[in-house]
Coordinates of C-alpha atoms in Angstrom, one line a residue:
Chain A
X12 CA 9.0 43.9 -30.4
X13 CA 7.6 42.1 -33.1
X14 CA 4.4 39.9 -32.7
X15 CA 3.3 36.9 -34.5
X16 CA 3.6 36.9 -38.5
X17 CA 1.9 34.3 -41.2
X18 CA 2.3 34.0 -44.3
X19 CA 0.4 33.6 -46.8
X20 CA -2.7 35.1 -45.5
X21 CA -5.5 33.6 -47.8
X22 CA -4.9 30.1 -49.5
X23 CA -6.7 28.7 -52.3
X24 CA -5.7 25.1 -52.5
X25 CA -7.5 21.5 -55.0
X26 CA -8.2 18.7 -52.9
X27 CA -5.7 16.3 -52.8
X28 CA -3.1 19.0 -52.7
X29 CA -0.2 19.5 -50.0
X30 CA -0.3 22.6 -48.9
X31 CA 2.7 24.7 -46.2
X32 CA 2.2 27.2 -44.4
X33 CA 4.5 29.3 -42.2
X34 CA 4.6 31.5 -38.9
X35 CA 7.3 33.5 -37.9
X36 CA 6.8 33.5 -33.4
X37 CA 6.8 37.0 -31.4
X38 CA 10.9 38.3 -30.8
X39 CA 11.8 35.5 -27.8
X40 CA 9.3 33.6 -27.8
X41 CA 11.0 29.3 -28.0
X42 CA 6.7 27.8 -28.4
X43 CA 4.8 27.3 -31.3
X44 CA 1.1 25.9 -31.5
X45 CA -1.5 25.8 -34.6
X46 CA -4.9 25.9 -34.4
X47 CA -7.4 25.4 -36.8
X48 CA -10.7 27.4 -36.6
X49 CA -13.3 26.4 -39.3
X50 CA -16.4 29.0 -39.6
X51 CA -18.7 29.5 -37.4
X52 CA -16.5 28.1 -34.8
X53 CA -13.9 28.3 -31.8
X54 CA -9.8 27.7 -32.8
X55 CA -9.3 23.9 -32.4
X56 CA -5.8 22.1 -31.0
X57 CA -3.8 20.7 -33.9
X58 CA 0.1 20.4 -32.3
X59 CA 2.6 22.2 -30.3
X60 CA 6.7 22.7 -31.4
X61 CA 9.0 23.4 -28.0
X62 CA 12.6 24.2 -29.2
X63 CA 12.0 22.3 -32.5
X64 CA 10.6 19.0 -30.6
X65 CA 6.6 18.5 -31.2
X66 CA 5.2 19.2 -27.4
X67 CA 1.4 17.9 -27.7
X68 CA -0.6 17.1 -30.8
X69 CA -4.5 17.1 -30.8
X70 CA -7.0 15.0 -32.3
X71 CA -6.0 15.8 -36.0
X72 CA -4.8 12.4 -38.5
X73 CA -0.9 12.4 -39.6
X74 CA -1.7 14.0 -42.8
X75 CA -1.2 17.3 -40.3
X76 CA 2.5 17.8 -39.6
X77 CA 4.6 20.5 -38.4
X78 CA 8.4 21.7 -38.4
X79 CA 10.0 24.0 -36.2
X80 CA 12.9 25.9 -36.6
X81 CA 16.2 26.7 -34.6
X82 CA 15.0 30.4 -34.9
X83 CA 11.3 29.2 -33.9
X84 CA 9.8 29.8 -36.9
X85 CA 7.6 27.2 -38.1
X86 CA 5.4 25.0 -40.6
X87 CA 2.5 23.9 -41.4
X88 CA 2.4 20.9 -43.9
X89 CA -1.1 19.2 -44.8
X90 CA -1.0 16.2 -47.4
X91 CA -4.3 15.0 -48.9
X92 CA -6.2 18.1 -48.9
X93 CA -9.8 17.2 -48.2
X94 CA -12.7 20.0 -48.4
X95 CA -13.1 19.9 -44.6
X96 CA -9.9 21.4 -44.3
X97 CA -11.1 25.1 -45.5
X98 CA -10.5 26.8 -42.1
X99 CA -8.4 29.1 -40.8
X100 CA -5.1 28.3 -39.6
X101 CA -4.0 30.0 -36.6
X102 CA -0.2 30.0 -35.3
X103 CA 0.6 31.3 -31.6
X104 CA 3.3 31.8 -29.8
X105 CA 4.7 31.7 -26.2
X106 CA 7.7 31.7 -24.0
X107 CA 7.3 28.7 -23.0
X108 CA 4.4 28.6 -20.1
X109 CA 1.8 29.8 -22.9
X110 CA -1.0 27.3 -21.3
X111 CA -0.8 29.7 -18.1
X112 CA -0.1 33.6 -19.3
X113 CA -1.4 33.3 -22.5
X114 CA -0.2 33.4 -26.3
X115 CA 0.3 35.5 -28.7
X116 CA -1.8 34.9 -32.1
X117 CA -1.1 35.6 -36.2
X118 CA -4.1 37.1 -38.1
X119 CA -4.1 33.5 -39.9
X120 CA -4.1 32.0 -43.1
X121 CA -7.6 31.5 -44.3
X122 CA -7.3 28.0 -46.9
X123 CA -10.2 27.2 -48.5
X124 CA -9.9 23.9 -50.6
X125 CA -12.1 23.2 -53.8
Chain B
X12 CA -11.8 15.6 -21.7
X13 CA -12.6 19.2 -21.3
X14 CA -14.9 21.4 -22.2
X15 CA -16.2 24.8 -22.7
X16 CA -19.8 26.0 -23.8
X17 CA -20.6 29.6 -24.8
X18 CA -23.8 29.5 -24.7
X19 CA -24.5 33.3 -26.0
X20 CA -23.6 33.0 -30.2
X21 CA -24.9 37.0 -30.2
X22 CA -25.3 40.2 -28.3
X23 CA -25.3 43.4 -28.8
X24 CA -25.2 46.7 -26.8
X25 CA -25.4 50.5 -26.6
X26 CA -22.3 52.5 -26.7
X27 CA -20.8 52.6 -22.8
X28 CA -23.3 50.0 -21.8
X29 CA -21.7 47.4 -19.6
X30 CA -22.6 43.6 -21.3
X31 CA -21.6 40.4 -19.6
X32 CA -20.9 37.2 -21.5
X33 CA -21.0 34.1 -20.2
X34 CA -18.9 31.1 -20.2
X35 CA -18.8 27.3 -18.3
X36 CA -16.5 24.4 -18.4
X37 CA -16.2 21.3 -17.2
X38 CA -12.5 20.0 -16.0
X39 CA -12.3 17.4 -13.5
X40 CA -8.6 18.7 -12.8
X41 CA -7.8 21.6 -10.2
X42 CA -5.4 23.5 -11.1
X43 CA -6.4 25.7 -14.3
X44 CA -6.3 28.3 -15.9
X45 CA -9.0 30.1 -17.6
X46 CA -8.9 33.0 -20.6
X47 CA -11.0 35.0 -22.4
X48 CA -9.1 36.1 -25.8
X49 CA -10.8 38.8 -28.5
X50 CA -11.0 38.6 -32.3
X51 CA -11.6 41.3 -34.1
X52 CA -12.7 40.9 -37.7
X53 CA -8.7 41.0 -38.2
X54 CA -8.4 38.1 -37.4
X55 CA -5.8 38.1 -34.7
X56 CA -6.5 36.5 -31.1
X57 CA -6.1 39.0 -28.7
X58 CA -5.4 37.9 -25.0
X59 CA -8.1 40.3 -22.8
X60 CA -7.8 38.3 -19.3
X61 CA -6.6 35.6 -17.4
X62 CA -7.4 33.7 -14.0
X63 CA -5.9 31.2 -12.0
X64 CA -8.1 28.6 -10.7
X65 CA -6.5 28.4 -7.4
X66 CA -6.6 32.3 -7.0
X67 CA -10.1 33.3 -5.2
X68 CA -9.7 37.0 -6.4
X69 CA -11.3 37.9 -9.9
X70 CA -8.8 39.4 -12.1
X71 CA -9.5 42.7 -13.5
X72 CA -7.6 44.3 -16.5
X73 CA -9.7 48.0 -16.6
X74 CA -12.5 48.0 -18.3
X75 CA -12.7 44.2 -18.3
X76 CA -13.3 42.0 -15.0
X77 CA -14.3 38.3 -14.8
X78 CA -16.6 36.8 -12.2
X79 CA -15.1 33.7 -11.6
X80 CA -17.2 30.9 -9.5
X81 CA -15.1 27.5 -9.8
X82 CA -17.3 25.3 -7.5
X83 CA -19.8 26.0 -10.3
X84 CA -17.7 26.3 -12.9
X85 CA -18.4 29.5 -14.3
X86 CA -16.1 32.2 -15.7
X87 CA -18.0 35.4 -17.3
X88 CA -16.9 38.7 -18.6
X89 CA -18.0 41.9 -18.0
X90 CA -17.3 44.8 -19.7
X91 CA -17.9 48.5 -18.4
X92 CA -18.5 51.0 -20.5
X93 CA -18.1 49.7 -23.7
X94 CA -16.6 51.3 -26.6
X95 CA -17.4 50.6 -30.4
X96 CA -14.0 49.1 -30.9
X97 CA -15.3 46.6 -28.5
X98 CA -16.8 44.7 -31.5
X99 CA -15.8 41.3 -32.3
X100 CA -15.7 37.8 -31.0
X101 CA -15.3 36.5 -27.9
X102 CA -14.1 32.9 -27.0
X103 CA -13.1 31.7 -24.0
X104 CA -10.7 29.2 -23.6
X105 CA -9.0 27.2 -20.7
X106 CA -5.7 25.1 -19.4
X107 CA -5.0 22.9 -17.7
X108 CA -1.9 22.9 -15.5
X109 CA 1.4 21.5 -17.1
X110 CA -0.4 21.5 -20.0
X111 CA 0.4 23.8 -22.6
X112 CA -3.2 23.2 -25.1
X113 CA -5.6 25.7 -25.2
X114 CA -9.1 24.6 -24.9
X115 CA -11.8 27.1 -26.4
X116 CA -15.1 27.4 -27.0
X117 CA -17.3 28.5 -29.5
X118 CA -17.4 32.2 -29.5
X119 CA -19.4 35.1 -28.6
X120 CA -20.3 37.6 -31.8
X121 CA -20.3 41.1 -29.7
X122 CA -22.1 44.1 -31.6
X123 CA -21.1 47.2 -29.7
X124 CA -24.0 49.8 -31.4
X125 CA -23.0 53.7 -31.2

């Protein structure tokens, strides 16, 4: 079975630009969550999608948005990038019970905003 | 709001020795789940072990075991017969029943010395 795949692995953007990060869920998983991990910190929950609907959101502004597609892959979009958006963005998938049984994580996208 | 605290930013131990990583959490809920995740330099979060709060028995997975003290809100991870491949960041995480969001601590960097 394939795991969670994220692309790109690294990205450099300029302040004010927009960025799209992509995630392919593990086969059979219908739920995807996105986390932001700043340097030296633990991951922070951004939002979760279940069957193409947003199913929970953390304390992030509306310029962080997402999509989940019928094949359960997902995108994270960030508009009007700020320097503090520089972080590792992790995608995690589960079969709908990740909060109970745990998630499968990808290796993340390292975003640098300059 | 739930919080997770890991008070040991860094630890090191000789190969084959036993090491214990500490984690405390704060919640007013009675039904919840606790996790330890490992993040090696590859950046992918890997689930090490999980514990259901309503179970008295401490979880064990091969060389990894936990000491779950519900009244003290403590959830420590013991790694026995430590191996070089155990070198990684270790994150304690929490989720409430019915909420798929994971709340992470700030992590402990563990180094296994040959």
